[in-house]
Each structure stands twice: as C-alpha cells, then as structure tokens.
CSV table of C-alpha atoms in Angstrom, one decimal:
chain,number,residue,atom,x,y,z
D,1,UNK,CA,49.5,-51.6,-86.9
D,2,UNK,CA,49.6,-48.9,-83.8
D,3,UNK,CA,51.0,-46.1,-85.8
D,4,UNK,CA,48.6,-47.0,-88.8
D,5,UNK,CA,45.9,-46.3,-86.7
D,6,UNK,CA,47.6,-43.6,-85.0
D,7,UNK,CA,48.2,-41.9,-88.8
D,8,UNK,CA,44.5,-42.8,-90.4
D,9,UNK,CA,43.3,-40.8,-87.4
D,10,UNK,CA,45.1,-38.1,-87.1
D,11,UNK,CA,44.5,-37.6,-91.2
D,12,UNK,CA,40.9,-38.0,-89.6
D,13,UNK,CA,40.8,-35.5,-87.6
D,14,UNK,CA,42.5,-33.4,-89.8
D,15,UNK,CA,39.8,-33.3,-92.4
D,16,UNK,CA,37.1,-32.8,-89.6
D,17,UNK,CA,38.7,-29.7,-88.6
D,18,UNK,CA,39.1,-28.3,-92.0
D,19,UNK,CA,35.5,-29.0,-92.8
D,20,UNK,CA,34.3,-27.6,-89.4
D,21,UNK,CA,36.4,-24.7,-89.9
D,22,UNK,CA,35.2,-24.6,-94.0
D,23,UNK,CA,31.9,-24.8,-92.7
D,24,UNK,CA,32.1,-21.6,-90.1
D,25,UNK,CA,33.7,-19.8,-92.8
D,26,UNK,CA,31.0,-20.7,-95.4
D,27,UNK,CA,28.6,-19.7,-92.9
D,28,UNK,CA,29.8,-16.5,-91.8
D,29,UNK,CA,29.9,-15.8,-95.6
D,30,UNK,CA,26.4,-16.2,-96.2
D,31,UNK,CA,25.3,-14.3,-93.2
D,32,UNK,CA,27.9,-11.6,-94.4
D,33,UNK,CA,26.3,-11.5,-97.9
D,34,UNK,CA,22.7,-11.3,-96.4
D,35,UNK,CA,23.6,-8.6,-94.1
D,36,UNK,CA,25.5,-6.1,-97.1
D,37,UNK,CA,22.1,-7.1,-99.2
D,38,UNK,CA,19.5,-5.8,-96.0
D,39,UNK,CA,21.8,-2.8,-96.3
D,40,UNK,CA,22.1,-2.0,-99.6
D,41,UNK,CA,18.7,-3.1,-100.9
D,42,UNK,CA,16.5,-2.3,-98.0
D,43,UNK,CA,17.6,-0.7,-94.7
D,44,UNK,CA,20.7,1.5,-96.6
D,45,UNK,CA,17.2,2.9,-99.1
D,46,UNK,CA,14.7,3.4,-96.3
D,47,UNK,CA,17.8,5.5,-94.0
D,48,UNK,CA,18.4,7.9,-96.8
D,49,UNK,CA,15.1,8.7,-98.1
D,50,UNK,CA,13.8,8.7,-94.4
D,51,UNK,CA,16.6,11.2,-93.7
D,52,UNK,CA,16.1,13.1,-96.8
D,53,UNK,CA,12.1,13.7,-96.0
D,54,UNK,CA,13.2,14.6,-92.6
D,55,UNK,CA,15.5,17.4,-93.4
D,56,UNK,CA,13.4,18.8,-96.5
D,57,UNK,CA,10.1,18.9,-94.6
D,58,UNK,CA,12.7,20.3,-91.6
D,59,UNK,CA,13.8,23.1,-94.6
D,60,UNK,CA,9.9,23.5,-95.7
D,61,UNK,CA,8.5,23.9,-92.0
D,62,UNK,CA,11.5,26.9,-91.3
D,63,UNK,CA,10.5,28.3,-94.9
D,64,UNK,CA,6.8,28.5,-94.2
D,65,UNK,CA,7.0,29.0,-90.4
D,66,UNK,CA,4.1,31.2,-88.7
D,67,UNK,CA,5.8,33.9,-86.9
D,68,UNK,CA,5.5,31.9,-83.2
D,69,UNK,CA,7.8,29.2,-85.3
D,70,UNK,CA,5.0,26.5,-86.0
D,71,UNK,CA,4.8,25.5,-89.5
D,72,UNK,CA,0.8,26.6,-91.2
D,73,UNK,CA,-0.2,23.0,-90.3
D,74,UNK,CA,0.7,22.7,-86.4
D,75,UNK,CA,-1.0,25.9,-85.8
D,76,UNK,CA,-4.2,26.9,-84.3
D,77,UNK,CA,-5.3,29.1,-87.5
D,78,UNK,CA,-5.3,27.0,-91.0
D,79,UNK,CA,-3.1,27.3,-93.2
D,80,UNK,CA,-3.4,30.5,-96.0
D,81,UNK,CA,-4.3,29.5,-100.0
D,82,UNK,CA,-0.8,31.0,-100.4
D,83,UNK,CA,0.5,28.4,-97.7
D,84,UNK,CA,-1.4,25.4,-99.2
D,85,UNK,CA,-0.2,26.0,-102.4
D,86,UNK,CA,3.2,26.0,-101.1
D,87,UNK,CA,2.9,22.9,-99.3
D,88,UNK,CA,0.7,21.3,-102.4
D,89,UNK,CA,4.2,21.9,-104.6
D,90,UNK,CA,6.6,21.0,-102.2
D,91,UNK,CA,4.1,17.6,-101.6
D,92,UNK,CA,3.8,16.8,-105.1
D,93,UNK,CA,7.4,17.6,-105.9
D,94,UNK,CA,9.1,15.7,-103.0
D,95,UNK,CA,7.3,14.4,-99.8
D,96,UNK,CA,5.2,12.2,-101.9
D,97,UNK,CA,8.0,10.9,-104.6
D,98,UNK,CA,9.9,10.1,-101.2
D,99,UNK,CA,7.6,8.2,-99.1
D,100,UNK,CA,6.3,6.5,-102.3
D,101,UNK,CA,9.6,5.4,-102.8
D,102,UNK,CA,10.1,3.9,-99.3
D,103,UNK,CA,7.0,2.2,-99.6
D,104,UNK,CA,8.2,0.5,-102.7
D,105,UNK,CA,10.9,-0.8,-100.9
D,106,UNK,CA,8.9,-2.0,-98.3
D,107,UNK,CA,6.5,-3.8,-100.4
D,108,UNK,CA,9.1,-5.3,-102.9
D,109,UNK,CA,11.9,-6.0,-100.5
D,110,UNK,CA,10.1,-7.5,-97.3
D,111,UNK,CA,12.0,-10.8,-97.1
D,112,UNK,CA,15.2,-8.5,-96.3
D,113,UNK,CA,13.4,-7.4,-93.3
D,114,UNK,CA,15.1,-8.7,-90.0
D,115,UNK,CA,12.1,-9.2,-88.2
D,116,UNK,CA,9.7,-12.2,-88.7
D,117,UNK,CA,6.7,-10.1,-89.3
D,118,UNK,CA,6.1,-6.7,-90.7
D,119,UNK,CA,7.2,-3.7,-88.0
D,120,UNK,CA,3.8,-1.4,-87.2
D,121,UNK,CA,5.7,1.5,-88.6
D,122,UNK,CA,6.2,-0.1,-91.9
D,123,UNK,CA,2.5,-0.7,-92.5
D,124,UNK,CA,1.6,2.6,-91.3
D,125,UNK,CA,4.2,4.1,-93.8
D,126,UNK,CA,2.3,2.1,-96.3
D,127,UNK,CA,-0.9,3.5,-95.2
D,128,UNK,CA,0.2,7.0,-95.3
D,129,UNK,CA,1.5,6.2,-98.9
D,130,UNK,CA,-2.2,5.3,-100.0
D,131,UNK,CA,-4.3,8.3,-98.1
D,132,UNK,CA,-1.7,10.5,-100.1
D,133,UNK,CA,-2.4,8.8,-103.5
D,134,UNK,CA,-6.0,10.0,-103.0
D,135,UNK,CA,-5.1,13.3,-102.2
D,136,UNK,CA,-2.4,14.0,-105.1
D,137,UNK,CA,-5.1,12.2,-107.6
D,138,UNK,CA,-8.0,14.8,-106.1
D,139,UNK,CA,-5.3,17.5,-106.9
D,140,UNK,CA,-4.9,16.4,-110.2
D,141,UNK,CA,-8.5,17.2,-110.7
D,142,UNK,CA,-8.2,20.8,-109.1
D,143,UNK,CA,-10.0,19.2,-105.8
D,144,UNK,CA,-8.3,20.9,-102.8
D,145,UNK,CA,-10.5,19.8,-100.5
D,146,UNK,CA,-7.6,18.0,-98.5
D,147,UNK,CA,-4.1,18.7,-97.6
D,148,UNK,CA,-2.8,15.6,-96.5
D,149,UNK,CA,-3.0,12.0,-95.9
D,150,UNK,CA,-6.1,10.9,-94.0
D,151,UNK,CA,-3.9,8.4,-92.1
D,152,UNK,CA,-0.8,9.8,-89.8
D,153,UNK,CA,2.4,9.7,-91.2
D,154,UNK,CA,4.8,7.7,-88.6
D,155,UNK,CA,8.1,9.7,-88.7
D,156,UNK,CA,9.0,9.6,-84.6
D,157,UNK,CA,8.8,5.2,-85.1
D,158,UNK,CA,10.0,4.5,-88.3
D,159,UNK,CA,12.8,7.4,-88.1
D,160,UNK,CA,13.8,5.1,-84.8
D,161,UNK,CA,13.3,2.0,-86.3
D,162,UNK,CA,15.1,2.9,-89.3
D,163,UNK,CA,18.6,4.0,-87.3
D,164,UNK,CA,18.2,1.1,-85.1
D,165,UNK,CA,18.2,-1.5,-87.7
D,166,UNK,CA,20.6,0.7,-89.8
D,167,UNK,CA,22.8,0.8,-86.9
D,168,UNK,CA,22.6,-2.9,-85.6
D,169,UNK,CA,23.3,-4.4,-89.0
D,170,UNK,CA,26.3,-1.8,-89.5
D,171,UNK,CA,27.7,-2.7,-86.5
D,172,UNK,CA,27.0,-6.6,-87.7
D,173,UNK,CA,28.6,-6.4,-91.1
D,174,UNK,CA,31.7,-4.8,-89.2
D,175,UNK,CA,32.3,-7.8,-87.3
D,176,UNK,CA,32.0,-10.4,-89.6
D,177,UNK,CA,34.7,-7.9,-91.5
D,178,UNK,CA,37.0,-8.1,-88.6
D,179,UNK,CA,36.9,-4.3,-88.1
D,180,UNK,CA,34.6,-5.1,-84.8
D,181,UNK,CA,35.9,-2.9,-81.5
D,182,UNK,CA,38.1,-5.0,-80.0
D,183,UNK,CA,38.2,-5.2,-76.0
C-alpha cells in the first residue's frame, strides 16, 4: 500500500512539474510574441522613420545652411523665397510623408505601446502632424503664408524615447531568445 502511494505521488508530482514548467514556457512564448510584434509593428516603424527624418532634415539643414552654419529657419534673418521654396519641396516631398506616417502608427497601433498611457511625445508628434496638414492644404491653394507647423515638432523627446524603447525591448526579445549577456 506504501509504495502505491509512494508511485501515485511521485506520477503526481511529475505532472505538476511538467505543467509548471509547460506553463513558464507557454508564458515566456506569449511575452516573446508580444515583444517581436511592439517591434515590428510599432517601435521597429517609429525608429526608422524617426531616424530617416533626422538624417534628411540633417542633409536639408547642411544643403541650405546660412554661411554662419544655421539652417534659413534658426537664423535671425528669415528665410529667402528661394529658401522657402526649397524647404516647401523638401516638406511636401518627405518631412511630411514621414511624420504622417509615424503618426499613423501611433494612432492605429497604440495597444503595442508599453506604457499604460500615451507618452507626451507621442501626442505632440500627433499634433505636429495636424498643424502641418493645414499648412501643406494652404500650399495647395498657393497660400504661403506659413512655413511650418503651428505646434513644435518634438524630435530631442521622441528621438529619446524612441531608442529607449527600441533599445529595452531589443535587449528583452534577446533574452527570452537565450542570446542574453551572460555574467
């Protein structure tokens, strides 16, 4: 009767640790699948058209640059009709398909976000988005009257947030791979 006991829980504890163990590995699949989809459907976007705008307005600011090295908008004379018209073609051509295209992702990938709420510098990106909108529409009607977005453009904060959560779910997805550093 001993070893009957002795047998039924041993096969007991058997199964519990294979379904604990089943159940870690389930889990750590899940998380791993969420992590490669904040990646590739939200984060991975946002880091390469964040980077892209950052290096071609980078290209456009050395292009155009005043001869003291500021570009014609961070200068104390305005900018020439020559330079706006430069800047209105490189804006409708690029900067504004780009950041139009990061806000999309914002708006129609949100519940990848890692955060509980929505980060300042994603509503301000947002923001920027829309005071564009009305200035590439008043261009459409030959209405220069304005160069840019009425509301600042965030690139120090979300260029920072971006790489950090970039970086941190990088590093994440690494781990759960087993290619973590190892101590």
């Amino acid at each position: 009767m001993a070893t009957v006991i002795v047998t039924v829980g041993l096969a007991f504890l058997g199964y519990l640790v294979t379904y604990l163990n089943g159940l870690r590995l389930a889990q750590r699949q899940a998380r791993l699948t969420r992590v490669n989809q904040q990646l590739s459907d939200f984060y991975g976007p946002l880091f390469a058209l964040m980077e892209a705008n950052s290096r071609t307005y980078d290209t456009f600011s050395e292009k155009y640059a005043r001869p003291d090295g500021r570009d014609p908008f961070r200068h104390d004379s305005p900018p020439t009709e020559q330079e706006l018209a430069q800047w209105r073609t490189w804006a409708a051509t690029v900067f504004i398909p780009n950041i139009r295209a990061m806000r999309d992702v914002v708006v129609t990938k949100a519940d990848l976000l890692i955060e509980e709420e929505m980060p300042e510098a994603l509503l301000q990106l947002c923001a920027h988005v829309s005071g564009y909108e009305v200035t590439a529409a008043r261009w459409a009607e030959d209405d220069y009257e304005e160069h840019l977005s009425l509301i600042h453009f965030p690139g120090r904060e979300l260029r920072e947030y971006i790489r950090d959560r970039f970086a941190r779910l990088k590093s994440e997805q690494a781990n759960l791979l087993g290619h973590g550093r190892r101590g």
